Structure formats: C-alpha cells, structure tokens
Amino acid sequence: MNPEVAIIGVGLHPFGRFAGLSGIDMGAIAIRRALADAGVEWRDIQFAVGGSYEVDNPDAVVALMGLTGIQFTDVYNGCATAASALALAAQTIRLGDHDLGLAVGMDKHLPGAFSADPRNYACPSWYGEMGHFITTKFFGMKINKYMTDHGISHETLARVAAKNYRNGVINPNAFRRKALSEEEILNSAMLNYPLTQYMFCSPDEGAAAVVLCKAEKAHLYTDTPIYLRASTVRTRRLGAFEVHSPWLPIEETVGATVDASRAAYELAGIGPEDVDVIQLQDTDAGSEVIHMAENGFCPDGEQEKLIAEGTTEIGGRLPINTDGGLIANGEPIGASGLRQIHEIVHQLRGTAGERQVPGNPRVGYTQLYGAPGTAGVSILSL
Amino acid sequence: MNPEVAIIGVGLHPFGRFAGLSGIDMGAIAIRRALADAGVEWRDIQFAVGGSYEVDNPDAVVALMGLTGIQFTDVYNGCATAASALALAAQTIRLGDHDLGLAVGMDKHLPGAFSADPRNYACPSWYGEMGHFITTKFFGMKINKYMTDHGISHETLARVAAKNYRNGVINPNAFRRKALSEEEILNSAMLNYPLTQYMFCSPDEGAAAVVLCKAEKAHLYTDTPIYLRASTVRTRRLGAFEVHSPWLPIEETVGATVDASRAAYELAGIGPEDVDVIQLQDTDAGSEVIHMAENGFCPDGEQEKLIAEGTTEIGGRLPINTDGGLIANGEPIGASGLRQIHEIVHQLRGTAGERQVPGNPRVGYTQLYGAPGTAGVSILSL
Amino acid sequence: MAQVPLAAGLFSWPSDDPRLLGSECSACAMVTFPSQDSCPRCALTEMVSKPLARRGRLWAWTTQNFPPPSPPYAGASGKDFKPFAVGYVELSGEVKVEARLMETDPAKLQNGMEMELVIVPLGKNTDGDDIVTFAFTAC
Amino acid sequence: MAQVPLAAGLFSWPSDDPRLLGSECSACAMVTFPSQDSCPRCALTEMVSKPLARRGRLWAWTTQNFPPPSPPYAGASGKDFKPFAVGYVELSGEVKVEARLMETDPAKLQNGMEMELVIVPLGKNTDGDDIVTFAFTAC
Ligand SMILES: [Zn+2]
Ligand SMILES: [Zn+2]
C-alpha cells in the first residue's frame, strides 16, 4: 500500500529538569524546532493534536505560537499518548480534511513514582490502601516471571540499562548522560525484585513535536520525507497480564503490545525482519527485554544470547533505544513517544550523528506501553 | 452530501451528586444504557473515544465493560471535549477503519469554581496572583459589554435562567429540578456583574455515551437513525474576546464559536434557518444570549425581543436547551456535550416526553465553548 | 481494640474459615475478584457472589522495597515501613488473585509453590482499630 | 516595609512615571502585554520591549464579588476579601490590557470612560513586604 502520510519535520525540547520553564513553554520550543526543521511557518499548520498528563489543555500553546483558529485536539492515553496523537494526526490527513498538521507532546512531572486515585482506573480504593496501586511493582512481577519462564539473567537486565545509559552519553538531549557499569546497576537499591533503582526510568520534563503532511506533497518540503506506514493503539484483552489488575482470569492471552504490533505490521505490509532501528518502551530494563519478543524481534528467551552478543547496540543487527530510551531520557509522558519518533526520523535521514546506526537504515519501529494496559506502535520508513 | 455517520444509541447517567459512585462507574452505566438503546453488545463495539477532566484514563472503563482489546482514545478539550470525541469517532467511521464505535464522557467534580495552574494555560503566574485567572469573570465581562453594545436587559438574563430551570423540572436526569422565579434569580448573590449566582451553572457529576455507526448500516440497528451531519472544533483566532486573556489586540474578530459554527453549517449543507431544536453552552445565562447570535440564530440584539416573546421556550420557534442546559444539569465537563447530543437525539426521534418539541423537529444543533477559547459545534438530522 | 477488615465484602470476616469473596458470571462462568456487577468477558450483568478457594499456587511475584506513594497507603510508612512481597496466586480453575505474601525473601519464593489464604494485620485506622487484610502464606 | 512589584518586568517600578512593559513585533508591529518572545500574529520571534501608554479607555468590565479560588491569589481572602472590579483598558493604537479598576461601583463604570495607570497595593508576601500591582483609575 502506498504511504499516505509523511513526516517532514521533528523538534525536541531536551528532556530533564528545567526550572522556570512550564510544560507549555517547552511545547512551544519543540514546535518551533519542528517547524524550522520542516521549513514551514506556524500559520501554514492546518490542524494540531496535543498530548500531556500535567497540562490539561495542550492546545493553550496557541497563545505562544499564534492564534490562527485551527482545530487543535488534545488526547491522552497514558504512556501511549504519542501513539494516539500520531494516529489521530495521520487519520486527519488520510481523510483529506487537511494536508499539513502537527502533533506535539509536553510534560513537566514532579520527581518520584506517579500517584493517582485508584478509582479513576476502575480499581477499588482498598487496592491503593493495600499498597498495590503502583506501576513499578507490576513491572517487577512481569519480568520476574518472564525470567523464570524463559531463562533471562539479572546480568541481562543490567546490560540493557548500561547500554541505554551509554547511548544517553552521546545524546545531547538526554536527561542521564553518565555511563553506569553493570555492577553499579546491579548493586543499586532494590526497588521491586529483580529491578534495581538504576534499571528504572524516572518521570521528568520535556517536549517533542512532529510535522506531518499528505505523502504526495512531502517533496514540496523535503528531500527525505519519512513515511508513517502505520500507527496503532490497542487496549488490553481479557487474560493479558497488565498493570493495575487486582485479579487475572485463569485463561491467558498476549498483551496489548502484541495486538498493537501485529496490527501495525499488517497495516504497513512490513515485518519485524525488515526493521533496521527500534525504539521500545523501557520503563525498566525488564520491559525492554520483554518488548523485544512482544514486538516480534526474537522468540521468548533468545534475548539472553542476543543482548550478551551486543545485537541491540547501535552497531548491532537490532539496534534498540539508540537515543538511550526512557532509561536515559526519563519520561515526560505526553512527549515520550514523540521523542522516539524524533530519533527514528533522524536515524532514517542519516542525521543521528554519533548515534547513527550504520548501513543506511530504511525502516524504523517505535512502541509504547503504559497504564491501564494500553499500547501503541508506529512503523516508519524512507 | 450524503450523511456518512449515524447515531444509533444514546445513554445517560443522570447529572448531579452521587456519593459512592466514581466517574468511571457512571461512565460504565451510561455506556450500558447507550448499548441497550442501540440494541448492540459491548463486544460489537470496534473502537471507542472517551473524554474526562478528572479521570486521567477514561479508557480504564474497559475493566468494567469487558476487555475486548479495542482501540480506545482519550481526548480532552475543556468544555468542548465532547465535540472532539464525536468528531474523532465520526472521522474513524468516515475513514472506513471501523463501522461501529462509541463516544463516552464522564466526570465527577468537587463543588465550586474550577481552579488550575495558570502556567498550564500559557498564562503567567501573576495573572492568578492578581485574581484574574477565573472563568466566571470572563463571562461577566463578555455579557456586560454585549448588553451595553446591543441593548440586552438584566431581565432577559433572568428569563433565560428561569426557562432553563423550568425545563430542568421536567427532565428526570437533571441536577436542578426546582423552578426559580426571575425575581429570585435577579436577587441572588451578585458574583460577576451582571451575573448572579442563579444565572450560573455549577460543576457536578455525570456521564453520557453515544453509539455511532456507518450511515449505510444504521438501518440494521434502528428505524430512526440520527445522522451526524457535522462536528467541528475550533480554537480562538487573534482578536477574539476569549477567556484567560491577560491582553487583547486592538484588532477584533469573531470568537471560536462563530468559526466552528460556520464550518459546521458549510459541512452539513444546512443553515440556521433549517434548525428545529438547539442546545447551547449556557455556562451562564449571558452565554446563552450571546451564543444565539454567534451560532447564527438571530442578529445581535434581537435576543431581547425573542426571549421576551418566548421564542426559545420548548413551544417556541427556536427551542433552546430543552433539557435545562448546563444551568439545570450542571457541568461534568467530559460528559456535558454528550448530554446535549442525548437530548437532541430524543427530540429528533420524538421520544423527549414532556420536553418534546412539537411539530416533528428534523434538525438539531449543539454548541460547546470553554477555556482556553475552544468551541465545538455538531449538527444532527433525521 | 477491634479488628476491622480493609473493606466490606472483600473476605468473610470474622470467620474460622475465611474466604475471599469473588463473583461468577451466570452466563459464561467467568470468575472475578473482588465481586463486580458485570462480566469482563461477556459484559452481561448476571454475576452471583462466590467464596473462592483457600488454596492455590503462586503464579508471579515481586517485592515492594519502598513505601507505596499512592495515597492512601494504609500500612506503616516512612521509617516504620517494612518491605513486603506481593504476587498473584492462582486458585485452581477459579481466578488469579493479587495479594500480599507472608514470605519476603526472594530466595524462598518460587512460582508454582502452594499457598494458603491468611488474614493479617495491615495497619491502624483513624479510630485506632487494627485493619486486617488478606495475604497468602506457603503451606 | 518595602514595596515589591507583583512580578519582575511587568511595569517600571519604582518610578515617577510608571509604565506597563509590553513588547512589539519588529516584523508586523503587533503589541503584546506582558512582553513575550514570539508574535501571536506572525509567530516570528523578533519582539522588542515597549513601555505602554499610561492612559486609555475602558473597553469591557465586570466585578469580582467572591474571592478567586485559583491559587495562589495574593490579595486578602476569606473574611478580609474585598470585592473589586476588573476590565480591559484599550491603550490607543497599542493593546487592550486586563487590569484591576479602582472604581468598584457598577453605576460609576462605563465603557469608553478615560482611565489612567496607577500602581496600588495588592497584599503582603511571605516576608511581610507590600506587593504592589497595576490598576486603572478614572481620570
Ligand atoms: Zn460472562
Ligand atoms: Zn508579528
């Protein structure tokens, strides 16, 4: 199928801690950079989609950009927010309603694990009183079971985190830019067995923006349009092992990530064997390991060998989280998935600098996963 | 243009105060009622869109409905949230991605005016410190100027509020179900001149849901499909007089409502003269007066006469807020606009009971407006 | 001081044979915990209450080594916080239930091990009563 | 006790001739208040600072009869709250500025009336200093 939607510009406000800047301010900076990258003006933008957790109305950014009266829809799907924003922007262009639009994500979180009222997630209050309403515990439990079932070692978790910190060192936009040894990672405080402190990402601040246009018009703006071949969002099915579940049924099925991934491959007419560069949701090192299999890049258990052999390094056959992923960048929820797109676009253009994957990568893949069991996948290509 | 999208079911959880029920609980109840109304099962639903202010993840309602793995996108655009949800649901059907979907809104607010951090609306902190970051003040200022410019009296404001309370009395789902005299309304506490306490709506709790399908398939489900002819969302243009503006330019232009309204009429191929029943955003009585003109139902200033003559009553030529509007129903932000759709659908089906507009209305109109200057309009027809 | 359950309807209490209280769908036999009004498999609202089996096998587990930030956590926090273990216990043919585990040493926890329901103290409520909750222990 | 402005860069202070400080777009001459980095009309980032005119005409107004709930309101709240009036004053050819008005009686406020900038006390900060802010008074 011919691609219908192209990405012609990306922009990022670095991720980290920025006193004195609001989430909206960072969003405006990311938008300006994406517009400059695309070579278009704000007044050319015909519609926009915004995503944020902390900012109720990302559309308020128009006060900083220019009051042009466009349709500006705010979306939110937890950690998968960017996938919803991209999917909606792409849909708007596919419908022919508009030719040129923008997706932007922004957030500014306080430090520490996220907290919320369990009842707003259809969980009873006692679930929070008992100390169960916490996402990191789910990630510990999921990888702990996975390690037992598929023979993954603690060292593999440390290798994943160490790789992402290393990639962060060569990413000027990253939050954590210091290499950590596998020993330091393994020996940091245990948070949720087997996950230690340095195996987790942390909430932070930042913004990212993407300019999209109708595929046929992309060459008016750029010599290297990046086509958005698929962007899918799926919620959990009954029997999937997902976050914030006081109980699970006896029957088991695959998680939302597998569903979103399969749907995206089918829409794109692209398979995992065609993918050259990958961004996965590494809320923690274990998530990256599991997501390798859930997104079709290897059979369950093969990660142990692949990671030991360096296959997921920038120079490997399956380069994963080349910009350091969530572990090095932290997670401003609304922006995180568009950071992934930013990295893939630069990789496919060949402009990723020190992080450039060799061999002219042509196909990129991104995946998001978060509460309450929602996943998003996008596939991009030259 | 042939209609592409039909509404085949609507469901409401009453608006008001409901101790012991969460926003998600009310959302699930509204969904079940909409499904029953449409005669479909939850497992038939192929995608959903949810809107809420207080509930981060309306998609968490799947835990109560059934974990079927559907795409479920959460949207938020302040008081215009329902318009974004409907527009996105309609767009998904128009694209042919899915045939049968659902839009749901739910909220559970604390009593009292909304508060938020001004910086998240691209307003400086001092704007809040000075006491300016408050929506009711904007509504007072806008109607006060409008009354001076176009000869609208205080009595007209009281008549609008009294009508909406009266309509609430005959709406079993309404929050305020007591008639108030024009004197009581005029003599209640002045909040923002010329608006008194009883001229304002208040935040409350509730949920509403709508089942949509591809227009050609509507007759599989119902004998009286209601077609969604247009659903538009617009943000403010430079020079519009809108909420949360520390300054305005010298140049003036029409508000976001006018832009969304004109776009909707054009898309629908329907004009204001064709509309038989109307729901307008009556955050306060003044808003209803202004929105009559902004949506093309009369020239500026003619409201004084029209309202005195009862034109906007259920039996009048321009029946407005037949279910009591926001003034009688309160405003659970995520649900409010879908309550409007619920009322219009019943009016066009002829099933609005005591509130039924006579003469077999064929065309309905809904409008939403809220911070930070975002408006939504939907046009429905038999 | 009285012992009060964490929530009403969660488990039978006081009781010599305490049971977790779930629900079962009359239409499709789906079992849930806690009880709920609608079936998450077939979405019908024909759930009947069902006391669950006391014993099961550990299906997945981890530890919680820092005080849960999510308000309100009813156990001891700050310096008094004691790390605990948590897991899903599969009650054969019924449902997997997420619960606190009495054993907190990772070396002694293993998927598949047999476990049994116990009712244990969690903390105190504002009246000074002991709040009790459900947990599983090896057996 | 010192008098401190509500925010830096909002108005010239202390000054015998206080002015609100806006910005003007070098490209399209758009004027904003307060100053901002980008132009809301042409979206370019070529704004230069501009002291605004002291006088203008009232364009729209209302009263604020209850304490603003939005935190943090720096004026007196609770029982000490005093209702105030607020409006947009059009500074001829420049911009309309939203400000507190010194006259609070609706009978004495009228669109088109001429008004002049004044600097007035708003409340106290945590150091006990008087916070001053901008307002307009009839002239
Ligand atoms: Zn069932
Ligand atoms: Zn300009």
mmCIF file of C-alpha atoms in Angstrom, chain C residues 24-72:
data_model
loop_
_atom_site.group_PDB
_atom_site.id
_atom_site.type_symbol
_atom_site.label_atom_id
_atom_site.label_comp_id
_atom_site.label_asym_id
_atom_site.label_seq_id
_atom_site.Cartn_x
_atom_site.Cartn_y
_atom_site.Cartn_z
ATOM 1 C CA GLU C 24 -19.153 -15.655 38.950
ATOM 2 C CA CYS C 25 -20.966 -14.931 35.694
ATOM 3 C CA SER C 26 -24.143 -16.975 35.360
ATOM 4 C CA ALA C 27 -23.834 -16.779 31.595
ATOM 5 C CA CYS C 28 -20.205 -17.706 30.923
ATOM 6 C CA ALA C 29 -18.810 -18.901 34.305
ATOM 7 C CA MET C 30 -16.142 -16.195 34.405
ATOM 8 C CA VAL C 31 -14.864 -15.657 37.963
ATOM 9 C CA THR C 32 -13.719 -12.227 39.218
ATOM 10 C CA PHE C 33 -12.166 -10.878 42.389
ATOM 11 C CA PRO C 34 -13.414 -8.772 44.048
ATOM 12 C CA SER C 35 -17.037 -9.272 43.054
ATOM 13 C CA GLN C 36 -18.294 -6.980 40.339
ATOM 14 C CA ASP C 37 -21.634 -6.246 38.693
ATOM 15 C CA SER C 38 -20.739 -7.034 35.116
ATOM 16 C CA CYS C 39 -18.773 -9.779 33.430
ATOM 17 C CA PRO C 40 -15.494 -8.628 31.866
ATOM 18 C CA ARG C 41 -15.731 -11.473 29.342
ATOM 19 C CA CYS C 42 -19.304 -11.314 28.073
ATOM 20 C CA ALA C 43 -20.273 -7.876 29.501
ATOM 21 C CA LEU C 44 -23.575 -9.233 30.824
ATOM 22 C CA THR C 45 -24.715 -8.236 34.304
ATOM 23 C CA GLU C 46 -25.618 -11.612 35.750
ATOM 24 C CA MET C 47 -22.915 -12.037 38.363
ATOM 25 C CA VAL C 48 -23.525 -14.076 41.516
ATOM 26 C CA SER C 49 -21.252 -13.961 44.537
ATOM 27 C CA LYS C 50 -18.805 -16.798 45.068
ATOM 28 C CA PRO C 51 -16.491 -17.584 48.014
ATOM 29 C CA LEU C 52 -13.136 -18.517 46.493
ATOM 30 C CA ALA C 53 -10.872 -21.493 47.235
ATOM 31 C CA ARG C 54 -8.493 -21.060 50.195
ATOM 32 C CA ARG C 55 -5.536 -22.629 48.468
ATOM 33 C CA GLY C 56 -3.694 -22.073 45.238
ATOM 34 C CA ARG C 57 -0.297 -21.841 43.578
ATOM 35 C CA LEU C 58 1.988 -18.827 43.224
ATOM 36 C CA TRP C 59 1.898 -17.601 39.610
ATOM 37 C CA ALA C 60 4.090 -14.467 39.693
ATOM 38 C CA TRP C 61 5.693 -12.333 42.400
ATOM 39 C CA THR C 62 7.962 -9.422 43.259
ATOM 40 C CA THR C 63 8.907 -7.375 46.297
ATOM 41 C CA GLN C 64 7.874 -3.872 47.291
ATOM 42 C CA ASN C 65 11.008 -2.388 48.835
ATOM 43 C CA PHE C 66 9.882 1.239 49.165
ATOM 44 C CA PRO C 67 6.729 2.762 50.688
ATOM 45 C CA PRO C 68 3.970 2.931 48.066
ATOM 46 C CA PRO C 69 3.486 6.610 47.153
ATOM 47 C CA SER C 70 -0.107 6.095 46.144
ATOM 48 C CA PRO C 71 -2.372 7.709 48.723
ATOM 49 C CA PRO C 72 -3.736 6.420 50.917
#
